[in-house]
Short mmCIF file of C-alpha atoms in Angstrom, two decimals:
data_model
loop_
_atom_site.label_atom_id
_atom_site.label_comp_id
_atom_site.label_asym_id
_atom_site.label_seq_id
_atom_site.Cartn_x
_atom_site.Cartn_y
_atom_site.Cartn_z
CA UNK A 165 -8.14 -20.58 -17.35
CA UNK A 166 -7.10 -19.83 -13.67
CA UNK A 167 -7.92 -17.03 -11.80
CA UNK A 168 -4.84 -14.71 -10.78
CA UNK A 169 -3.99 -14.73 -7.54
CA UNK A 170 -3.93 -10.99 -5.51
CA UNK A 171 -1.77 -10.96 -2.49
CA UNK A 172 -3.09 -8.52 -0.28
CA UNK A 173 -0.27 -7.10 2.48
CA UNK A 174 -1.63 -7.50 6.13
CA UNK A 175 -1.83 -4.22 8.29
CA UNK A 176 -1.41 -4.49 11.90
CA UNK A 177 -3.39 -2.81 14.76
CA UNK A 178 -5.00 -3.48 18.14
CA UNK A 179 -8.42 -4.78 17.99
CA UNK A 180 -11.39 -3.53 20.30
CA UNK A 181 -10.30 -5.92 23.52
CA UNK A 182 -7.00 -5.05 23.31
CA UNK A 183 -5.79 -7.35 20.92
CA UNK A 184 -3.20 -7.41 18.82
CA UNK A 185 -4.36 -8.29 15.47
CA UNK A 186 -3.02 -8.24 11.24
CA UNK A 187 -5.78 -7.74 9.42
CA UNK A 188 -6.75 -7.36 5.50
CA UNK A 189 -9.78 -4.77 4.91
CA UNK A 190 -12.50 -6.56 3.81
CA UNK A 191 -13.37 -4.46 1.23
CA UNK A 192 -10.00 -5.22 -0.68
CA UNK A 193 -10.65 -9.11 -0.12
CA UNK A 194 -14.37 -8.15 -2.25
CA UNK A 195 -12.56 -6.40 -4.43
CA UNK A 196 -10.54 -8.81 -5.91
CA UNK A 197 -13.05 -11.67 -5.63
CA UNK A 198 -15.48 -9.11 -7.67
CA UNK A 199 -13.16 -8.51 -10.38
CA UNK A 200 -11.95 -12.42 -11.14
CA UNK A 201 -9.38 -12.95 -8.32
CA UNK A 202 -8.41 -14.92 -5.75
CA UNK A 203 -7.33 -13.14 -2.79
CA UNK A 204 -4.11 -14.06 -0.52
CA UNK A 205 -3.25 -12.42 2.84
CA UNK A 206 0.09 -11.51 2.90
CA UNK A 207 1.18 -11.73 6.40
CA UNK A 208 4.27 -10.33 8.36
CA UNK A 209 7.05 -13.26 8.68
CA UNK A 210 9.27 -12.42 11.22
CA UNK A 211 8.08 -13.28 15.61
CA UNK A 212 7.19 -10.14 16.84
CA UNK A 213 4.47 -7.75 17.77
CA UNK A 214 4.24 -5.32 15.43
CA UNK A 215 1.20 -2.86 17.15
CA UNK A 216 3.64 -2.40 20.55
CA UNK A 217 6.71 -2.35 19.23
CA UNK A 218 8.86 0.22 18.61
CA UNK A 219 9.60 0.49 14.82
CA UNK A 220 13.62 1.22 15.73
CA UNK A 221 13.20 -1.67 17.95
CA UNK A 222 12.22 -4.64 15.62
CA UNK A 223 15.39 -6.31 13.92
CA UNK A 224 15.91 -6.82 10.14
CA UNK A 225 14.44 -9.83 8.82
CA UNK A 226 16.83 -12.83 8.25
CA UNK A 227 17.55 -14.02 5.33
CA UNK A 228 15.64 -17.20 5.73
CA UNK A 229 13.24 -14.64 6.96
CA UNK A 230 12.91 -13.08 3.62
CA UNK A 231 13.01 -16.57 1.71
CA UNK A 232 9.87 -17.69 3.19
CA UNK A 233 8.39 -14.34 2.35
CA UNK A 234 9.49 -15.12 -1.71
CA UNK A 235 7.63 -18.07 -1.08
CA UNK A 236 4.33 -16.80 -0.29
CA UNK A 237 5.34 -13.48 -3.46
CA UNK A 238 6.27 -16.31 -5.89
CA UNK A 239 2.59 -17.46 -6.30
CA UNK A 240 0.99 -13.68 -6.64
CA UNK A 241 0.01 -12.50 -9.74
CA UNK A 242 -0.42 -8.95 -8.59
CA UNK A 243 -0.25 -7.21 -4.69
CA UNK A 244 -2.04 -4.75 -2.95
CA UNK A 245 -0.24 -2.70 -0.54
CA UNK A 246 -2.79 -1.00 1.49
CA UNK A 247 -2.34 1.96 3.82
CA UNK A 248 -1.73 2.33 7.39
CA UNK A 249 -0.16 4.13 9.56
CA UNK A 250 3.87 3.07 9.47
CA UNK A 251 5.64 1.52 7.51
CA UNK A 252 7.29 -1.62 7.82
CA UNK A 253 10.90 -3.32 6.35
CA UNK A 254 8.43 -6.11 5.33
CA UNK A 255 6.39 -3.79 3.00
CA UNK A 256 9.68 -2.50 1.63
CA UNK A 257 10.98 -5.64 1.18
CA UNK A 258 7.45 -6.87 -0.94
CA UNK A 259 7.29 -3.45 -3.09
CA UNK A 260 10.98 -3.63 -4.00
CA UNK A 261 10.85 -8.20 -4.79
CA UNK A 262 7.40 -6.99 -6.90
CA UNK A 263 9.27 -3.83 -8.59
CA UNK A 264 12.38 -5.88 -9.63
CA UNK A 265 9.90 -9.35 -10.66
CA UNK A 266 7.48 -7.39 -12.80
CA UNK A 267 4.76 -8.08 -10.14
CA UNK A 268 1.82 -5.68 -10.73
CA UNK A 269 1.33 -3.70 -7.49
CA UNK A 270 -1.67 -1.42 -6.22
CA UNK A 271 -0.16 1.32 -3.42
CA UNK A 272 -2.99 2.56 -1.54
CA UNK A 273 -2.24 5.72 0.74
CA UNK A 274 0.53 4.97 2.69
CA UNK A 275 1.22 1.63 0.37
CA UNK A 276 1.34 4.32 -2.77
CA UNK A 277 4.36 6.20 -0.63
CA UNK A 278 5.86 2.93 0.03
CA UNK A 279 6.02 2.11 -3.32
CA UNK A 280 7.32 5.42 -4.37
CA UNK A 281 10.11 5.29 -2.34
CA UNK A 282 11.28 1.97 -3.41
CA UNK A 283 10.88 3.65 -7.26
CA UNK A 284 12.94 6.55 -6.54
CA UNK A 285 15.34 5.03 -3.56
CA UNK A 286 17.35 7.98 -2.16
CA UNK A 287 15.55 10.77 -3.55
CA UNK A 288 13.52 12.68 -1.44
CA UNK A 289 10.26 12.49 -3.42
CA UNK A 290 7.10 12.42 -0.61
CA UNK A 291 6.78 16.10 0.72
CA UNK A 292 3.73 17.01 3.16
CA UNK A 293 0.43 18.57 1.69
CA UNK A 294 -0.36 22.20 2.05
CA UNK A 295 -3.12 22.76 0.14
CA UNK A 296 -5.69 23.79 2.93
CA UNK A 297 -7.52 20.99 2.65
CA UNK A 298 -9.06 19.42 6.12
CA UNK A 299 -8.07 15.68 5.74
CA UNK A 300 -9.52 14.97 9.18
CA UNK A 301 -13.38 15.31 8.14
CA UNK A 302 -15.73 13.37 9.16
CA UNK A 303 -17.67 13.79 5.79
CA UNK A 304 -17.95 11.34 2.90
CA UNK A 305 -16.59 12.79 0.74
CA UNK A 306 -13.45 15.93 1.40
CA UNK A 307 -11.76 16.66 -1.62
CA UNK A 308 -11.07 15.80 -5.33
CA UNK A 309 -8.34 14.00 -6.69
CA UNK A 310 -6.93 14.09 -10.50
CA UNK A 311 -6.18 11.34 -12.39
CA UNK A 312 -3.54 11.59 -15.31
CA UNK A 313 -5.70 10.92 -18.65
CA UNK A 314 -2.34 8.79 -19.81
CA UNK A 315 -2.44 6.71 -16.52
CA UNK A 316 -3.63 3.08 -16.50
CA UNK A 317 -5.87 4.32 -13.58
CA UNK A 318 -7.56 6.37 -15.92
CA UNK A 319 -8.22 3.38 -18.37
CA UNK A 320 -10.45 1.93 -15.59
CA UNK A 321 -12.22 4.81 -14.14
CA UNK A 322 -12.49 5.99 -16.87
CA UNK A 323 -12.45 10.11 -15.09
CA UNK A 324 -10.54 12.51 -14.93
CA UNK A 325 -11.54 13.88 -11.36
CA UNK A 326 -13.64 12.16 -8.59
CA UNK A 327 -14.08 12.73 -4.90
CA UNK A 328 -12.55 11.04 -2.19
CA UNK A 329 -12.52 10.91 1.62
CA UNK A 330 -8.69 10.45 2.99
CA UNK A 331 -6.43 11.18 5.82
CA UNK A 332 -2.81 11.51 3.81
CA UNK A 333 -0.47 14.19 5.25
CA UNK A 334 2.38 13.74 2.08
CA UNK A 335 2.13 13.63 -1.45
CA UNK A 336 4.84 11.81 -3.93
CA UNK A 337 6.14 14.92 -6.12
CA UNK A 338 8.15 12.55 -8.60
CA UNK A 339 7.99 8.94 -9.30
CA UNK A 340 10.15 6.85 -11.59
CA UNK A 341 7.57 4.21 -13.37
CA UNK A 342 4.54 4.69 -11.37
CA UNK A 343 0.92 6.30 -12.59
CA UNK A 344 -0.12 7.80 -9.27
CA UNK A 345 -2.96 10.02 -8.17
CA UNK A 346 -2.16 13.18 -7.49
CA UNK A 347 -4.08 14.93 -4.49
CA UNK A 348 -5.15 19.20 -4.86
#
């Protein structure tokens, strides 16, 4: 039997010598490898420097652009789509190719508003926390999350409430087909 293949979306940023660098967290790459996979970096197709530009600034991806990109999606059993700190046509373009090809997909943080978006297309469903809660701490741990007992998140942490550490500014109010965390 062959392991499953986890494509794991590439986030970019500037690395300590001024670099500009796509990276996958390690601990995602572990992650998969720990639980039977194989991961794949997804990485951004189109020419460009995506840490200096100018989100309005970078064009649309072609569409041979976007045919090399269902290339790499074709062989991926299931994607992550990690956070960061914008977000990208390419990340919209791999949430909505997953959504409509029954490709499991993992949003974390900004990867979880991604896909919500794609779910709920013009709606305005992502609406900025004001709860009180300090998500700027440099503690471990800064506030508890709830998990829906009918989620398949809850099937595999088996809890309904654990603590987390974050820095999201928005939570998804509605979602389409998604079991989400929701943040008080």
């Amino acid at each position: 039997m062959s392991k499953p293949i986890i494509g794991i979306v590439g986030r970019e940023n500037i690395s300590k010598i001024e670099r500009e660098v796509i990276h996958v967290e390690d601990n995602y790459r572990k992650a998969v490898i720990k639980f039977g996979g194989i991961p794949l970096a997804i990485l951004p197709i189109q020419d460009i420097s995506y840490s200096v530009s100018d989100k309005k600034s970078i064009l649309e991806m072609a569409e041979n652009e976007k045919q090399n990109l269902i290339q790499i999606l074709k062989i991926c059993d299931g994607i992550i789509v990690p956070g960061g700190h914008r977000i990208f046509e390419y990340d919209k373009f791999i949430c909505k190719y997953a959504i409509d090809n029954n490709i499991p997909l993992l949003g974390v943080c900004l990867g979880m508003q991604t896909m919500a978006s794609i779910d709920c297309f013009e709606e305005r469903i992502i609406e900025p926390i004001n709860n009180g809660i300090n998500h700027k701490v440099e503690e471990k741990f800064a506030h508890k999350v709830n998990v829906n007992k009918d989620s398949f998140l809850y099937s595999i942490v088996k809890n309904e409430e654990f603590v987390v550490n974050s820095k999201h500014k928005c939570n998804i109010i509605k979602t389409n087909r998604f079991d989400i965390v929701r943040i008080f």
